[in-house]
Amino acid sequence: MSDPLERIAAALERIAPEEERQTDWLSAPAYLWDGKTARAAPQLNALPLKSLLGIDAQKVALRDNCLAMAKGAAAHDMMLWGARGMGKSALVRSIIADIQREHRDAIALVQVGNSAIEALPDLLLDLAAQDRAFVLFCDDLTFDEHDASANLALRSLLDGGIIPRHSRIRFAVTSNRRALSKQGESDDPNAMHARDERDNFLALVDRFGLNLGFHPCDQETYLDIVRVYLEPIGVTFDEVEACAWTVARGNRSGRTAYQFAVEMAGRAGKKLAL
Protein backbone atom coordinates (compact mmCIF):
# COMPACT_ATOMS: atom_id res chain seq x y z
CA MET A 1 0.00 0.00 0.00
CA SER A 2 1.39 3.42 -0.93
CA ASP A 3 2.24 6.06 1.61
CA PRO A 4 -0.83 8.12 2.70
CA LEU A 5 0.99 11.34 1.87
CA GLU A 6 1.64 10.10 -1.67
CA ARG A 7 -2.06 9.29 -2.13
CA ILE A 8 -3.05 12.74 -0.85
CA ALA A 9 -0.58 14.41 -3.22
CA ALA A 10 -1.92 12.40 -6.15
CA ALA A 11 -5.50 13.35 -5.28
CA LEU A 12 -4.60 17.03 -5.06
CA GLU A 13 -2.91 16.81 -8.44
CA ARG A 14 -6.06 15.38 -10.00
CA ILE A 15 -8.30 18.16 -8.67
CA ALA A 16 -5.87 21.04 -9.16
CA PRO A 17 -6.89 23.59 -11.81
CA GLU A 18 -5.28 22.86 -15.15
CA GLU A 19 -3.39 26.16 -15.19
CA GLU A 20 -1.64 25.28 -11.92
CA ARG A 21 -0.22 22.03 -13.18
CA GLN A 22 3.33 22.00 -14.48
CA THR A 23 3.85 20.94 -18.08
CA ASP A 24 6.36 18.19 -18.69
CA TRP A 25 8.13 19.66 -21.72
CA LEU A 26 10.33 16.59 -22.20
CA SER A 27 7.78 13.79 -22.47
CA ALA A 28 5.77 14.39 -25.65
CA PRO A 29 6.58 14.89 -29.36
CA ALA A 30 4.24 17.89 -29.64
CA TYR A 31 2.20 20.34 -27.59
CA LEU A 32 -0.71 22.71 -28.13
CA TRP A 33 -0.34 26.00 -26.26
CA ASP A 34 -3.28 28.41 -25.88
CA GLY A 35 -1.54 31.27 -24.11
CA LYS A 36 -2.12 29.94 -20.61
CA THR A 37 -1.80 26.18 -20.64
CA ALA A 38 -0.08 23.53 -22.72
CA ARG A 39 -1.58 20.19 -23.67
CA ALA A 40 0.75 17.36 -24.62
CA ALA A 41 0.03 15.37 -27.79
CA PRO A 42 1.09 11.73 -27.35
CA GLN A 43 1.49 11.41 -31.12
CA LEU A 44 2.35 13.95 -33.78
CA ASN A 45 -0.12 14.02 -36.68
CA ALA A 46 2.23 13.86 -39.66
CA LEU A 47 2.32 12.42 -43.17
CA PRO A 48 5.35 10.47 -44.41
CA LEU A 49 7.76 12.83 -46.13
CA LYS A 50 7.67 10.71 -49.29
CA SER A 51 3.98 11.52 -49.78
CA LEU A 52 4.67 15.27 -49.99
CA LEU A 53 5.54 15.84 -53.64
CA GLY A 54 6.45 18.93 -55.64
CA ILE A 55 8.26 20.61 -52.73
CA ASP A 56 11.60 18.78 -52.71
CA ALA A 57 13.77 21.90 -52.29
CA GLN A 58 11.60 23.07 -49.39
CA LYS A 59 11.90 19.64 -47.75
CA VAL A 60 15.69 19.72 -47.82
CA ALA A 61 15.99 23.31 -46.55
CA LEU A 62 13.51 22.87 -43.71
CA ARG A 63 14.85 19.50 -42.61
CA ASP A 64 18.46 20.72 -42.58
CA ASN A 65 17.48 23.71 -40.45
CA CYS A 66 15.42 21.69 -37.95
CA LEU A 67 18.07 18.96 -37.78
CA ALA A 68 20.64 21.61 -36.84
CA MET A 69 18.34 22.62 -34.00
CA ALA A 70 18.00 19.03 -32.81
CA LYS A 71 21.80 18.74 -32.74
CA GLY A 72 22.23 21.96 -30.78
CA ALA A 73 23.65 23.97 -33.68
CA ALA A 74 22.65 27.41 -34.91
CA ALA A 75 19.38 27.53 -36.84
CA HIS A 76 17.04 30.06 -38.48
CA ASP A 77 13.49 31.09 -37.74
CA MET A 78 11.37 29.77 -40.60
CA MET A 79 8.68 31.43 -42.75
CA LEU A 80 6.68 29.22 -45.14
CA TRP A 81 4.48 31.27 -47.44
CA GLY A 82 2.51 30.85 -50.63
CA ALA A 83 -0.29 28.90 -52.26
CA ARG A 84 -2.85 27.26 -50.05
CA GLY A 85 -2.96 23.49 -49.89
CA MET A 86 0.63 22.96 -51.02
CA GLY A 87 1.87 21.36 -47.81
CA LYS A 88 3.27 24.20 -45.71
CA SER A 89 1.76 23.04 -42.42
CA ALA A 90 2.04 19.35 -43.33
CA LEU A 91 5.73 19.76 -44.10
CA VAL A 92 6.50 21.31 -40.71
CA ARG A 93 4.81 18.43 -38.90
CA SER A 94 6.37 15.77 -41.14
CA ILE A 95 9.89 17.17 -40.77
CA ILE A 96 9.69 17.20 -36.98
CA ALA A 97 8.26 13.67 -36.90
CA ASP A 98 10.98 12.46 -39.28
CA ILE A 99 13.77 13.94 -37.15
CA GLN A 100 12.23 12.53 -33.99
CA ARG A 101 12.54 9.02 -35.42
CA GLU A 102 16.31 9.50 -35.51
CA HIS A 103 16.88 11.74 -32.53
CA ARG A 104 13.91 10.84 -30.32
CA ASP A 105 13.45 13.51 -27.70
CA ALA A 106 15.90 16.08 -29.08
CA ILE A 107 13.20 18.31 -30.59
CA ALA A 108 9.48 18.99 -30.15
CA LEU A 109 6.78 20.96 -31.94
CA VAL A 110 4.68 23.47 -30.00
CA GLN A 111 1.64 24.74 -31.90
CA VAL A 112 0.77 28.26 -30.79
CA GLY A 113 -2.78 29.48 -31.33
CA ASN A 114 -2.99 32.80 -33.17
CA SER A 115 -4.71 34.38 -30.18
CA ALA A 116 -1.84 33.24 -27.93
CA ILE A 117 1.01 34.99 -29.76
CA GLU A 118 0.95 38.03 -27.49
CA ALA A 119 1.53 35.75 -24.49
CA LEU A 120 4.60 34.11 -26.03
CA PRO A 121 7.09 35.68 -23.58
CA ASP A 122 5.69 33.45 -20.82
CA LEU A 123 6.20 30.39 -22.99
CA LEU A 124 9.75 31.40 -23.93
CA LEU A 125 10.73 31.63 -20.28
CA ASP A 126 9.38 28.13 -19.62
CA LEU A 127 11.06 26.56 -22.65
CA ALA A 128 14.43 28.21 -22.09
CA ALA A 129 14.87 26.10 -18.96
CA GLN A 130 14.41 22.81 -20.86
CA ASP A 131 17.17 20.65 -22.30
CA ARG A 132 15.43 20.27 -25.65
CA ALA A 133 14.93 22.12 -28.92
CA PHE A 134 11.49 23.55 -29.64
CA VAL A 135 9.88 24.71 -32.88
CA LEU A 136 7.09 27.18 -32.10
CA PHE A 137 4.54 26.60 -34.85
CA CYS A 138 2.26 29.54 -35.76
CA ASP A 139 -0.03 28.31 -38.52
CA ASP A 140 -1.89 30.28 -41.18
CA LEU A 141 -1.27 33.87 -40.08
CA THR A 142 -2.92 36.44 -42.31
CA PHE A 143 -1.25 39.65 -41.04
CA ASP A 144 -4.31 41.75 -41.78
CA GLU A 145 -5.91 44.23 -39.38
CA HIS A 146 -7.22 41.35 -37.26
CA ASP A 147 -3.69 40.07 -36.66
CA ALA A 148 -2.03 43.48 -36.20
CA SER A 149 -1.26 43.04 -32.51
CA ALA A 150 -0.02 39.48 -33.06
CA ASN A 151 2.16 40.70 -35.92
CA LEU A 152 3.78 43.38 -33.75
CA ALA A 153 4.29 40.96 -30.85
CA LEU A 154 5.94 38.40 -33.10
CA ARG A 155 8.14 41.01 -34.76
CA SER A 156 9.35 42.16 -31.34
CA LEU A 157 10.24 38.64 -30.25
CA LEU A 158 12.05 37.88 -33.50
CA ASP A 159 14.02 41.11 -33.38
CA GLY A 160 15.24 40.51 -29.86
CA GLY A 161 13.19 42.12 -27.11
CA ILE A 162 14.01 42.15 -23.42
CA ILE A 163 12.77 38.56 -23.04
CA PRO A 164 15.68 36.25 -23.91
CA ARG A 165 15.07 33.59 -26.53
CA HIS A 166 17.31 30.56 -26.24
CA SER A 167 19.07 29.36 -29.39
CA ARG A 168 17.17 26.08 -29.05
CA ILE A 169 13.86 27.90 -29.64
CA ARG A 170 12.89 28.88 -33.18
CA PHE A 171 9.67 29.88 -34.93
CA ALA A 172 8.01 28.21 -37.91
CA VAL A 173 5.26 30.43 -39.33
CA THR A 174 3.00 29.67 -42.28
CA SER A 175 0.99 32.14 -44.33
CA ASN A 176 -1.12 31.92 -47.47
CA ARG A 177 0.24 35.22 -48.74
CA ARG A 178 1.03 34.64 -52.40
CA ALA A 179 3.91 37.05 -52.96
CA LEU A 180 6.63 38.98 -51.20
CA SER A 181 7.31 41.46 -53.98
CA LYS A 182 6.10 45.05 -53.71
CA GLN A 183 3.47 46.27 -56.17
CA GLY A 184 3.15 49.67 -57.78
CA GLU A 185 2.26 52.70 -55.66
CA SER A 186 -1.26 54.17 -55.69
CA ASP A 187 -3.23 56.88 -53.88
CA ASP A 188 -6.41 54.80 -53.88
CA PRO A 189 -7.48 54.16 -50.22
CA ASN A 190 -8.09 50.47 -50.88
CA ALA A 191 -4.71 50.15 -52.53
CA MET A 192 -3.07 52.02 -49.67
CA HIS A 193 -4.72 49.70 -47.15
CA ALA A 194 -3.52 46.68 -49.11
CA ARG A 195 -0.03 48.21 -49.26
CA ASP A 196 -0.03 48.72 -45.49
CA GLU A 197 -0.95 45.07 -44.95
CA ARG A 198 1.74 44.00 -47.40
CA ASP A 199 4.35 46.20 -45.72
CA ASN A 200 3.44 44.75 -42.32
CA PHE A 201 3.90 41.30 -43.79
CA LEU A 202 7.24 42.20 -45.34
CA ALA A 203 8.45 43.75 -42.08
CA LEU A 204 7.81 40.44 -40.38
CA VAL A 205 9.22 38.29 -43.19
CA ASP A 206 12.51 40.20 -43.06
CA ARG A 207 13.08 38.84 -39.56
CA PHE A 208 13.13 35.20 -40.68
CA GLY A 209 16.43 33.72 -41.77
CA LEU A 210 14.78 30.96 -43.80
CA ASN A 211 12.01 31.94 -46.24
CA LEU A 212 10.40 29.19 -48.28
CA GLY A 213 7.87 29.87 -51.03
CA PHE A 214 5.20 27.35 -52.03
CA HIS A 215 3.55 27.59 -55.45
CA PRO A 216 0.60 25.83 -57.13
CA CYS A 217 1.65 22.48 -58.56
CA ASP A 218 1.40 21.60 -62.24
CA GLN A 219 -0.96 18.92 -63.55
CA GLU A 220 1.71 16.22 -63.72
CA THR A 221 2.72 16.73 -60.09
CA TYR A 222 -0.93 16.80 -59.01
CA LEU A 223 -1.60 13.44 -60.69
CA ASP A 224 1.58 11.99 -59.18
CA ILE A 225 0.35 12.97 -55.71
CA VAL A 226 -2.97 11.22 -56.35
CA ARG A 227 -1.05 8.07 -57.35
CA VAL A 228 1.04 8.18 -54.18
CA TYR A 229 -2.16 7.93 -52.18
CA LEU A 230 -4.06 5.40 -54.31
CA GLU A 231 -1.50 2.95 -55.71
CA PRO A 232 -0.62 1.39 -52.30
CA ILE A 233 -4.26 0.38 -51.81
CA GLY A 234 -4.76 -0.85 -55.37
CA VAL A 235 -7.24 1.81 -56.47
CA THR A 236 -7.12 3.13 -60.02
CA PHE A 237 -8.52 6.46 -61.17
CA ASP A 238 -9.39 8.35 -64.32
CA GLU A 239 -7.01 11.25 -64.97
CA VAL A 240 -9.70 13.29 -66.72
CA GLU A 241 -11.95 12.98 -63.67
CA ALA A 242 -9.03 13.88 -61.39
CA CYS A 243 -8.39 17.07 -63.37
CA ALA A 244 -12.09 17.94 -63.43
CA TRP A 245 -12.04 17.67 -59.63
CA THR A 246 -9.51 20.53 -59.46
CA VAL A 247 -11.52 22.69 -61.85
CA ALA A 248 -14.63 22.31 -59.68
CA ARG A 249 -12.64 23.44 -56.65
CA GLY A 250 -10.67 26.17 -58.36
CA ASN A 251 -7.39 24.89 -57.00
CA ARG A 252 -4.73 22.36 -57.96
CA SER A 253 -2.69 21.41 -54.91
CA GLY A 254 -1.55 18.59 -52.69
CA ARG A 255 -4.64 19.10 -50.54
CA THR A 256 -6.93 18.81 -53.56
CA ALA A 257 -5.10 15.63 -54.61
CA TYR A 258 -5.64 14.16 -51.15
CA GLN A 259 -9.34 15.03 -51.24
CA PHE A 260 -9.74 13.37 -54.64
CA ALA A 261 -7.89 10.30 -53.36
CA VAL A 262 -10.27 10.14 -50.38
CA GLU A 263 -13.20 10.24 -52.81
CA MET A 264 -11.77 7.39 -54.92
CA ALA A 265 -10.85 5.27 -51.91
CA GLY A 266 -14.30 5.78 -50.41
CA ARG A 267 -15.98 4.65 -53.64
CA ALA A 268 -13.81 1.53 -53.60
CA GLY A 269 -14.67 0.79 -49.99
CA LYS A 270 -11.07 1.26 -48.85
CA LYS A 271 -9.15 3.64 -46.62
CA LEU A 272 -5.93 5.43 -47.44
CA ALA A 273 -2.79 3.75 -46.14
CA LEU A 274 -1.29 6.70 -44.26
Coordinates of C-alpha atoms in Angstrom, one line a residue:
M1 CA 0.0 0.0 0.0
S2 CA 1.4 3.4 -0.9
D3 CA 2.2 6.1 1.6
P4 CA -0.8 8.1 2.7
L5 CA 1.0 11.3 1.9
E6 CA 1.6 10.1 -1.7
R7 CA -2.1 9.3 -2.1
I8 CA -3.1 12.7 -0.9
A9 CA -0.6 14.4 -3.2
A10 CA -1.9 12.4 -6.1
A11 CA -5.5 13.3 -5.3
L12 CA -4.6 17.0 -5.1
E13 CA -2.9 16.8 -8.4
R14 CA -6.1 15.4 -10.0
I15 CA -8.3 18.2 -8.7
A16 CA -5.9 21.0 -9.2
P17 CA -6.9 23.6 -11.8
E18 CA -5.3 22.9 -15.2
E19 CA -3.4 26.2 -15.2
E20 CA -1.6 25.3 -11.9
R21 CA -0.2 22.0 -13.2
Q22 CA 3.3 22.0 -14.5
T23 CA 3.9 20.9 -18.1
D24 CA 6.4 18.2 -18.7
W25 CA 8.1 19.7 -21.7
L26 CA 10.3 16.6 -22.2
S27 CA 7.8 13.8 -22.5
A28 CA 5.8 14.4 -25.7
P29 CA 6.6 14.9 -29.4
A30 CA 4.2 17.9 -29.6
Y31 CA 2.2 20.3 -27.6
L32 CA -0.7 22.7 -28.1
W33 CA -0.3 26.0 -26.3
D34 CA -3.3 28.4 -25.9
G35 CA -1.5 31.3 -24.1
K36 CA -2.1 29.9 -20.6
T37 CA -1.8 26.2 -20.6
A38 CA -0.1 23.5 -22.7
R39 CA -1.6 20.2 -23.7
A40 CA 0.7 17.4 -24.6
A41 CA 0.0 15.4 -27.8
P42 CA 1.1 11.7 -27.4
Q43 CA 1.5 11.4 -31.1
L44 CA 2.4 14.0 -33.8
N45 CA -0.1 14.0 -36.7
A46 CA 2.2 13.9 -39.7
L47 CA 2.3 12.4 -43.2
P48 CA 5.3 10.5 -44.4
L49 CA 7.8 12.8 -46.1
K50 CA 7.7 10.7 -49.3
S51 CA 4.0 11.5 -49.8
L52 CA 4.7 15.3 -50.0
L53 CA 5.5 15.8 -53.6
G54 CA 6.4 18.9 -55.6
I55 CA 8.3 20.6 -52.7
D56 CA 11.6 18.8 -52.7
A57 CA 13.8 21.9 -52.3
Q58 CA 11.6 23.1 -49.4
K59 CA 11.9 19.6 -47.8
V60 CA 15.7 19.7 -47.8
A61 CA 16.0 23.3 -46.6
L62 CA 13.5 22.9 -43.7
R63 CA 14.9 19.5 -42.6
D64 CA 18.5 20.7 -42.6
N65 CA 17.5 23.7 -40.5
C66 CA 15.4 21.7 -37.9
L67 CA 18.1 19.0 -37.8
A68 CA 20.6 21.6 -36.8
M69 CA 18.3 22.6 -34.0
A70 CA 18.0 19.0 -32.8
K71 CA 21.8 18.7 -32.7
G72 CA 22.2 22.0 -30.8
A73 CA 23.7 24.0 -33.7
A74 CA 22.7 27.4 -34.9
A75 CA 19.4 27.5 -36.8
H76 CA 17.0 30.1 -38.5
D77 CA 13.5 31.1 -37.7
M78 CA 11.4 29.8 -40.6
M79 CA 8.7 31.4 -42.7
L80 CA 6.7 29.2 -45.1
W81 CA 4.5 31.3 -47.4
G82 CA 2.5 30.8 -50.6
A83 CA -0.3 28.9 -52.3
R84 CA -2.9 27.3 -50.0
G85 CA -3.0 23.5 -49.9
M86 CA 0.6 23.0 -51.0
G87 CA 1.9 21.4 -47.8
K88 CA 3.3 24.2 -45.7
S89 CA 1.8 23.0 -42.4
A90 CA 2.0 19.4 -43.3
L91 CA 5.7 19.8 -44.1
V92 CA 6.5 21.3 -40.7
R93 CA 4.8 18.4 -38.9
S94 CA 6.4 15.8 -41.1
I95 CA 9.9 17.2 -40.8
I96 CA 9.7 17.2 -37.0
A97 CA 8.3 13.7 -36.9
D98 CA 11.0 12.5 -39.3
I99 CA 13.8 13.9 -37.2
Q100 CA 12.2 12.5 -34.0
R101 CA 12.5 9.0 -35.4
E102 CA 16.3 9.5 -35.5
H103 CA 16.9 11.7 -32.5
R104 CA 13.9 10.8 -30.3
D105 CA 13.4 13.5 -27.7
A106 CA 15.9 16.1 -29.1
I107 CA 13.2 18.3 -30.6
A108 CA 9.5 19.0 -30.1
L109 CA 6.8 21.0 -31.9
V110 CA 4.7 23.5 -30.0
Q111 CA 1.6 24.7 -31.9
V112 CA 0.8 28.3 -30.8
G113 CA -2.8 29.5 -31.3
N114 CA -3.0 32.8 -33.2
S115 CA -4.7 34.4 -30.2
A116 CA -1.8 33.2 -27.9
I117 CA 1.0 35.0 -29.8
E118 CA 0.9 38.0 -27.5
A119 CA 1.5 35.8 -24.5
L120 CA 4.6 34.1 -26.0
P121 CA 7.1 35.7 -23.6
D122 CA 5.7 33.4 -20.8
L123 CA 6.2 30.4 -23.0
L124 CA 9.7 31.4 -23.9
L125 CA 10.7 31.6 -20.3
D126 CA 9.4 28.1 -19.6
L127 CA 11.1 26.6 -22.6
A128 CA 14.4 28.2 -22.1
A129 CA 14.9 26.1 -19.0
Q130 CA 14.4 22.8 -20.9
D131 CA 17.2 20.6 -22.3
R132 CA 15.4 20.3 -25.6
A133 CA 14.9 22.1 -28.9
F134 CA 11.5 23.5 -29.6
V135 CA 9.9 24.7 -32.9
L136 CA 7.1 27.2 -32.1
F137 CA 4.5 26.6 -34.8
C138 CA 2.3 29.5 -35.8
D139 CA 0.0 28.3 -38.5
D140 CA -1.9 30.3 -41.2
L141 CA -1.3 33.9 -40.1
T142 CA -2.9 36.4 -42.3
F143 CA -1.2 39.7 -41.0
D144 CA -4.3 41.8 -41.8
E145 CA -5.9 44.2 -39.4
H146 CA -7.2 41.4 -37.3
D147 CA -3.7 40.1 -36.7
A148 CA -2.0 43.5 -36.2
S149 CA -1.3 43.0 -32.5
A150 CA 0.0 39.5 -33.1
N151 CA 2.2 40.7 -35.9
L152 CA 3.8 43.4 -33.7
A153 CA 4.3 41.0 -30.8
L154 CA 5.9 38.4 -33.1
R155 CA 8.1 41.0 -34.8
S156 CA 9.3 42.2 -31.3
L157 CA 10.2 38.6 -30.3
L158 CA 12.0 37.9 -33.5
D159 CA 14.0 41.1 -33.4
G160 CA 15.2 40.5 -29.9
G161 CA 13.2 42.1 -27.1
I162 CA 14.0 42.1 -23.4
I163 CA 12.8 38.6 -23.0
P164 CA 15.7 36.2 -23.9
R165 CA 15.1 33.6 -26.5
H166 CA 17.3 30.6 -26.2
S167 CA 19.1 29.4 -29.4
R168 CA 17.2 26.1 -29.0
I169 CA 13.9 27.9 -29.6
R170 CA 12.9 28.9 -33.2
F171 CA 9.7 29.9 -34.9
A172 CA 8.0 28.2 -37.9
V173 CA 5.3 30.4 -39.3
T174 CA 3.0 29.7 -42.3
S175 CA 1.0 32.1 -44.3
N176 CA -1.1 31.9 -47.5
R177 CA 0.2 35.2 -48.7
R178 CA 1.0 34.6 -52.4
A179 CA 3.9 37.0 -53.0
L180 CA 6.6 39.0 -51.2
S181 CA 7.3 41.5 -54.0
K182 CA 6.1 45.1 -53.7
Q183 CA 3.5 46.3 -56.2
G184 CA 3.2 49.7 -57.8
E185 CA 2.3 52.7 -55.7
S186 CA -1.3 54.2 -55.7
D187 CA -3.2 56.9 -53.9
D188 CA -6.4 54.8 -53.9
P189 CA -7.5 54.2 -50.2
N190 CA -8.1 50.5 -50.9
A191 CA -4.7 50.2 -52.5
M192 CA -3.1 52.0 -49.7
H193 CA -4.7 49.7 -47.2
A194 CA -3.5 46.7 -49.1
R195 CA 0.0 48.2 -49.3
D196 CA 0.0 48.7 -45.5
E197 CA -1.0 45.1 -45.0
R198 CA 1.7 44.0 -47.4
D199 CA 4.3 46.2 -45.7
N200 CA 3.4 44.7 -42.3
F201 CA 3.9 41.3 -43.8
L202 CA 7.2 42.2 -45.3
A203 CA 8.5 43.8 -42.1
L204 CA 7.8 40.4 -40.4
V205 CA 9.2 38.3 -43.2
D206 CA 12.5 40.2 -43.1
R207 CA 13.1 38.8 -39.6
F208 CA 13.1 35.2 -40.7
G209 CA 16.4 33.7 -41.8
L210 CA 14.8 31.0 -43.8
N211 CA 12.0 31.9 -46.2
L212 CA 10.4 29.2 -48.3
G213 CA 7.9 29.9 -51.0
F214 CA 5.2 27.4 -52.0
H215 CA 3.5 27.6 -55.4
P216 CA 0.6 25.8 -57.1
C217 CA 1.6 22.5 -58.6
D218 CA 1.4 21.6 -62.2
Q219 CA -1.0 18.9 -63.6
E220 CA 1.7 16.2 -63.7
T221 CA 2.7 16.7 -60.1
Y222 CA -0.9 16.8 -59.0
L223 CA -1.6 13.4 -60.7
D224 CA 1.6 12.0 -59.2
I225 CA 0.3 13.0 -55.7
V226 CA -3.0 11.2 -56.4
R227 CA -1.1 8.1 -57.4
V228 CA 1.0 8.2 -54.2
Y229 CA -2.2 7.9 -52.2
L230 CA -4.1 5.4 -54.3
E231 CA -1.5 3.0 -55.7
P232 CA -0.6 1.4 -52.3
I233 CA -4.3 0.4 -51.8
G234 CA -4.8 -0.8 -55.4
V235 CA -7.2 1.8 -56.5
T236 CA -7.1 3.1 -60.0
F237 CA -8.5 6.5 -61.2
D238 CA -9.4 8.3 -64.3
E239 CA -7.0 11.2 -65.0
V240 CA -9.7 13.3 -66.7
E241 CA -11.9 13.0 -63.7
A242 CA -9.0 13.9 -61.4
C243 CA -8.4 17.1 -63.4
A244 CA -12.1 17.9 -63.4
W245 CA -12.0 17.7 -59.6
T246 CA -9.5 20.5 -59.5
V247 CA -11.5 22.7 -61.8
A248 CA -14.6 22.3 -59.7
R249 CA -12.6 23.4 -56.6
G250 CA -10.7 26.2 -58.4
N251 CA -7.4 24.9 -57.0
R252 CA -4.7 22.4 -58.0
S253 CA -2.7 21.4 -54.9
G254 CA -1.5 18.6 -52.7
R255 CA -4.6 19.1 -50.5
T256 CA -6.9 18.8 -53.6
A257 CA -5.1 15.6 -54.6
Y258 CA -5.6 14.2 -51.2
Q259 CA -9.3 15.0 -51.2
F260 CA -9.7 13.4 -54.6
A261 CA -7.9 10.3 -53.4
V262 CA -10.3 10.1 -50.4
E263 CA -13.2 10.2 -52.8
M264 CA -11.8 7.4 -54.9
A265 CA -10.9 5.3 -51.9
G266 CA -14.3 5.8 -50.4
R267 CA -16.0 4.7 -53.6
A268 CA -13.8 1.5 -53.6
G269 CA -14.7 0.8 -50.0
K270 CA -11.1 1.3 -48.8
K271 CA -9.1 3.6 -46.6
L272 CA -5.9 5.4 -47.4
A273 CA -2.8 3.8 -46.1
L274 CA -1.3 6.7 -44.3

